[in-house]
Short mmCIF file of C-alpha atoms in Angstrom, two decimals:
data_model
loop_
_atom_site.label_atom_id
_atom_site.label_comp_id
_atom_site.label_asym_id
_atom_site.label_seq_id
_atom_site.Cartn_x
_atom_site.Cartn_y
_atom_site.Cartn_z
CA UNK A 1 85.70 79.99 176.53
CA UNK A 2 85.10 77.61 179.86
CA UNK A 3 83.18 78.61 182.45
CA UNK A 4 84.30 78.97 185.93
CA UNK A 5 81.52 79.64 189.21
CA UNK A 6 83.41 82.09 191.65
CA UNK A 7 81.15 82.82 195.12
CA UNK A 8 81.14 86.98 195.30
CA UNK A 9 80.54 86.74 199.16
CA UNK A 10 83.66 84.42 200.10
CA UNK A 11 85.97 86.37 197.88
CA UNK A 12 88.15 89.65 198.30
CA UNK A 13 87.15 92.18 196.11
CA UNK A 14 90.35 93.71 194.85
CA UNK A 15 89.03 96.92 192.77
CA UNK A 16 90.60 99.52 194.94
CA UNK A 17 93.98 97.78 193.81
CA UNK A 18 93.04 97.51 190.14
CA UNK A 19 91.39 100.71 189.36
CA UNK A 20 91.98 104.49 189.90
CA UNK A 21 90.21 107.35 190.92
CA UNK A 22 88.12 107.41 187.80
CA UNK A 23 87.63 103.53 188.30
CA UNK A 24 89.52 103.00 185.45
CA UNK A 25 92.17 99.98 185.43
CA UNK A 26 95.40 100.83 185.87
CA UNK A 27 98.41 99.24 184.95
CA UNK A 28 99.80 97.96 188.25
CA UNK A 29 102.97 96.09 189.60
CA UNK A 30 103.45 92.02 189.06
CA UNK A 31 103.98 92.17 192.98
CA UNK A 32 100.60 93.93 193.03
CA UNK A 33 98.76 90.96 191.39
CA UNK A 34 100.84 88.30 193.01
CA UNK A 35 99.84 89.28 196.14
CA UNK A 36 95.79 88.39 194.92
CA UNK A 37 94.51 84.52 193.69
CA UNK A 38 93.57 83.46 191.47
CA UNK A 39 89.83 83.66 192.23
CA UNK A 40 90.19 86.94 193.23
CA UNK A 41 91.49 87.95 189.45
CA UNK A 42 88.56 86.10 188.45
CA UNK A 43 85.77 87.75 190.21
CA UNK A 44 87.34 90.95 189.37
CA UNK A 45 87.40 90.48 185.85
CA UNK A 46 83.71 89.10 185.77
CA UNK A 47 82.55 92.43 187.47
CA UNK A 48 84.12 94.63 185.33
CA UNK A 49 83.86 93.14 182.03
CA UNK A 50 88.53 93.00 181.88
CA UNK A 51 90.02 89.45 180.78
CA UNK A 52 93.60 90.54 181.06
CA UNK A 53 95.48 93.07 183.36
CA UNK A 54 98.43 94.78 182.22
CA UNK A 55 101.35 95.14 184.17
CA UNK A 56 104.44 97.23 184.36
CA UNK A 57 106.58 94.37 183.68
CA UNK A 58 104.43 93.63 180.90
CA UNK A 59 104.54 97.26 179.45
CA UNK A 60 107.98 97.49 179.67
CA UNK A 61 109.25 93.88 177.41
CA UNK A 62 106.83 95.57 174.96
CA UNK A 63 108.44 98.71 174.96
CA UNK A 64 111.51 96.92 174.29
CA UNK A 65 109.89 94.40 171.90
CA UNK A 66 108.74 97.00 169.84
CA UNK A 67 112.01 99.14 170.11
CA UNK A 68 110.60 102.00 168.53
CA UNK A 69 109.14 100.43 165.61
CA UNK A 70 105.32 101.17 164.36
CA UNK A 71 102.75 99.78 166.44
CA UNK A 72 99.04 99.59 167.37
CA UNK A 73 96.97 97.14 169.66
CA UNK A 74 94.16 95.10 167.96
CA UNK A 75 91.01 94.30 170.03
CA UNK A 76 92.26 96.75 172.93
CA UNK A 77 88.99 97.18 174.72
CA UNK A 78 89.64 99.11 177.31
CA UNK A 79 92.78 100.44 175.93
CA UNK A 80 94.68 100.67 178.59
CA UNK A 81 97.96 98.97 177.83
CA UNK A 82 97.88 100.70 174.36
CA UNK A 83 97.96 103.78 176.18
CA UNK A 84 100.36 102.72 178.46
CA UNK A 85 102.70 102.05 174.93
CA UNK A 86 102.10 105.19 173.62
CA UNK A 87 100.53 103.58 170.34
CA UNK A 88 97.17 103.59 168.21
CA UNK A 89 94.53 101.43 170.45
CA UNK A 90 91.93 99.87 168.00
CA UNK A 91 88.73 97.32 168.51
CA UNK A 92 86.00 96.69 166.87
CA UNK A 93 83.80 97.56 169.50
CA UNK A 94 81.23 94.55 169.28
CA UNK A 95 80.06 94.45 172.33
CA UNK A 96 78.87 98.16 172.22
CA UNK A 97 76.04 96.38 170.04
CA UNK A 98 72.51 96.15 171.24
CA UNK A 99 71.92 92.34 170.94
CA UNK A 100 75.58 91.51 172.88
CA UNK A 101 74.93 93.73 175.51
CA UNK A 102 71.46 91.86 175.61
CA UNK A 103 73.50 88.66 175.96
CA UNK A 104 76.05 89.50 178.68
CA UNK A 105 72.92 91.34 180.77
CA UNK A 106 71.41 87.83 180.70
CA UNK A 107 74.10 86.73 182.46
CA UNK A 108 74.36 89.11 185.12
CA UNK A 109 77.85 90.41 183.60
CA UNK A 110 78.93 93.97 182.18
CA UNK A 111 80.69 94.16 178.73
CA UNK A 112 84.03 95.33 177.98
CA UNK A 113 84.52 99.19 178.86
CA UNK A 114 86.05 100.66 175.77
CA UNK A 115 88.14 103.66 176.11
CA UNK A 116 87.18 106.54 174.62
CA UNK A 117 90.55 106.65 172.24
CA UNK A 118 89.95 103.01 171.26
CA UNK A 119 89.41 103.63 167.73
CA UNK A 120 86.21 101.64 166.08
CA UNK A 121 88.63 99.65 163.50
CA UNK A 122 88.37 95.42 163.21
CA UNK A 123 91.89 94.00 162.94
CA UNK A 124 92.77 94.13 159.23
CA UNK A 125 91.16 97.75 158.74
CA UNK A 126 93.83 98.84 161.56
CA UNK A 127 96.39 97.17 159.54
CA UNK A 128 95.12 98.91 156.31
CA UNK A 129 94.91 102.05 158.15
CA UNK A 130 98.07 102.14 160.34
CA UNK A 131 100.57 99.46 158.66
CA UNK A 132 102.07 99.09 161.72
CA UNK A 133 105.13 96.92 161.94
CA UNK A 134 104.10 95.24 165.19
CA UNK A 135 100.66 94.30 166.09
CA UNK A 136 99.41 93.60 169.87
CA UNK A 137 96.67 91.97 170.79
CA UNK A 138 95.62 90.26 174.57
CA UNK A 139 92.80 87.40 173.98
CA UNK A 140 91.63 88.39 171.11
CA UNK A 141 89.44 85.82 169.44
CA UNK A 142 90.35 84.09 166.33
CA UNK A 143 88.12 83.82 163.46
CA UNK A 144 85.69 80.54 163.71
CA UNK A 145 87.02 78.38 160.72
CA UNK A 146 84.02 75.42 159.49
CA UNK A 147 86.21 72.98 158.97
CA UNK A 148 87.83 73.52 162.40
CA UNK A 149 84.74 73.39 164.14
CA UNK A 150 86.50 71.98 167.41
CA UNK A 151 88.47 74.96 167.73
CA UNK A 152 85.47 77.60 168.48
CA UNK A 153 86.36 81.11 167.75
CA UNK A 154 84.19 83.89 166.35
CA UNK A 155 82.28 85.03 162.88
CA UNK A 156 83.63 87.93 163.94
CA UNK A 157 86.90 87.25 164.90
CA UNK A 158 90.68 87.87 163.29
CA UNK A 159 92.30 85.84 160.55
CA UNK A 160 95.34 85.46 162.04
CA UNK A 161 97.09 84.02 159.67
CA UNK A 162 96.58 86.65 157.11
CA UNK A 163 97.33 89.42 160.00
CA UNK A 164 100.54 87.88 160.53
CA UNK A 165 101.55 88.18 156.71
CA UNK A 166 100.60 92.15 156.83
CA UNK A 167 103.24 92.95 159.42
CA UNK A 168 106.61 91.86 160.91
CA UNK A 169 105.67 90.85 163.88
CA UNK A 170 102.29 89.71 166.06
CA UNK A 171 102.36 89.70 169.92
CA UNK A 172 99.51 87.93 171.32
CA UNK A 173 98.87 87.63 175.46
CA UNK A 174 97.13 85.33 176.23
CA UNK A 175 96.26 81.83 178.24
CA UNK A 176 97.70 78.25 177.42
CA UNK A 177 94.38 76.39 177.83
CA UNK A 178 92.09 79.59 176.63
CA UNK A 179 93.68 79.92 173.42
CA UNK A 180 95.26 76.52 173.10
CA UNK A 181 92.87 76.07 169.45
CA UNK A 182 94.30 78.83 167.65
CA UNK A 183 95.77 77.38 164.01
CA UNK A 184 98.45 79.84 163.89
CA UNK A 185 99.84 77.84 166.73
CA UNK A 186 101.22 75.31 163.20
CA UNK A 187 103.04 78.42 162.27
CA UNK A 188 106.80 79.27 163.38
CA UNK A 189 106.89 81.01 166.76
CA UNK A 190 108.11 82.08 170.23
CA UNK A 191 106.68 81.75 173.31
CA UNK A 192 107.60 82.95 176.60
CA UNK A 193 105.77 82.07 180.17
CA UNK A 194 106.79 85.08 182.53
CA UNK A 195 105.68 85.78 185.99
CA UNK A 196 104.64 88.99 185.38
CA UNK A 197 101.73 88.37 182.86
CA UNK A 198 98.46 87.90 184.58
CA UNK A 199 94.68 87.52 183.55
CA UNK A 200 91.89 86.35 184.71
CA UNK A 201 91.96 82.75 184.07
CA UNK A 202 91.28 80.27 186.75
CA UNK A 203 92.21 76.70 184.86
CA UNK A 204 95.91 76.45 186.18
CA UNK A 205 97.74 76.80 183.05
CA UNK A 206 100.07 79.42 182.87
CA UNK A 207 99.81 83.05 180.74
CA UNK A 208 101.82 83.79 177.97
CA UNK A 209 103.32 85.71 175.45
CA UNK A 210 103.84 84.38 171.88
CA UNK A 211 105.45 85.94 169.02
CA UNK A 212 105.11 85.49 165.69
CA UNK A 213 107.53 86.97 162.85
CA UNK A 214 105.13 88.35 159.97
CA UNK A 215 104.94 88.29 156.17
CA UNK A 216 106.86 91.36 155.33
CA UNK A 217 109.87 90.75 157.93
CA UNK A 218 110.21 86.95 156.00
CA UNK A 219 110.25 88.78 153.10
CA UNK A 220 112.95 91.07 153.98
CA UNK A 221 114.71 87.79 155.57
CA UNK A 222 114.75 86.41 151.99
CA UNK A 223 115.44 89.25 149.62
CA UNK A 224 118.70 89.22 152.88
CA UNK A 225 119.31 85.33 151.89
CA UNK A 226 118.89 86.13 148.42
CA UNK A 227 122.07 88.64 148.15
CA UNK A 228 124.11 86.06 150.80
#
């Protein structure tokens, strides 16, 4: 992921928008975020260890996305859209590990604040587990691939490509230029750039949300061609 410098003392701190009384976040209004920069999202992220910030726009095209279909969020962190969805929040909890929290301490930055119902589960052992129909997931990291070396990505991150054939549909928020390496990208999609998605990215490309349709719903799609 780039790096971006953002100067603490020349920027608003917007916390008492973002969080509630427990100094949680919250899910707040688009207007609520469009009324902050971009630098502001930024420094606010930073300091709290958030990437993303769910919004009520955002919750409710998922609510309609998933029309009442199985679901669960994958790397959910906080867990605070997943709770906002009424679904299973899952993650593997990584940074809860002694030698990350080492790392981002080095740097002068907090890790990601996992909720207390995010359930310790990696990607495909929610899938086993839950068998979910849709899976969510906001910048989530893909799994590092050797001979995609250019692309980055993680040891530890998610096979995509194989989540995508264990359920009908994937949902992934994220950033054009963040997650611009992903492979699944070669793979037949959607992809929508509303207004009312917002993170903390500062590289002036727009957020997104993408949509892929999964293994079993092409499978249905054929056994449906098949009788046609």
């Amino acid at each position: 992921m780039d790096a971006y410098l953002v100067n603490p003392s020349g920027t608003r701190d917007i916390a008492s928008l973002m969080l509630d009384e427990c100094r949680q976040l919250k899910v707040v209004s688009a207007s609520t975020l469009a009324a902050t920069t971009a630098q502001e999202r930024l420094l606010f992220g930073v300091q709290h260890g958030l990437y993303s910030f769910p919004t009520e726009e955002l919750c409710q095209f998922l609510r309609s996305r998933i029309a009442g279909r199985s679901a669960i969020e994958i790397g959910a962190g906080h867990g605070v859209l997943a709770k906002a969805l009424g679904i299973p929040a899952t993650d593997n909890r990584q940074q809860e590990e002694p030698a990350i929290k080492a790392h981002y301490a080095g740097l002068g930055q907090p890790t990601v604040p996992y909720g207390d119902h995010v359930e310790k589960l990696d990607a495909h052992a929610a899938v086993e587990k839950f068998r979910p129909s849709v899976v969510v997931a906001c910048w989530t990291t893909h799994r590092f691939d050797p001979a995609r070396p250019h692309a980055g990505g993680s040891a530890f991150g998610v096979n995509e490509k194989r989540l995508i054939e264990s359920c009908d549909e994937y949902i992934f928020i994220g950033n054009e230029h963040v997650h611009r390496e992903k492979s699944i990208w070669t793979l037949p999609h959607e992809k929508i750039t509303p207004p009312w998605v917002y993170s903390r990215a500062v590289n002036g490309t727009p957020d997104f949300i993408a949509i892929w349709r999964g293994g079993t719903a092409m499978k249905g799609r054929a056994h449906l061609d098949s009788v046609d």
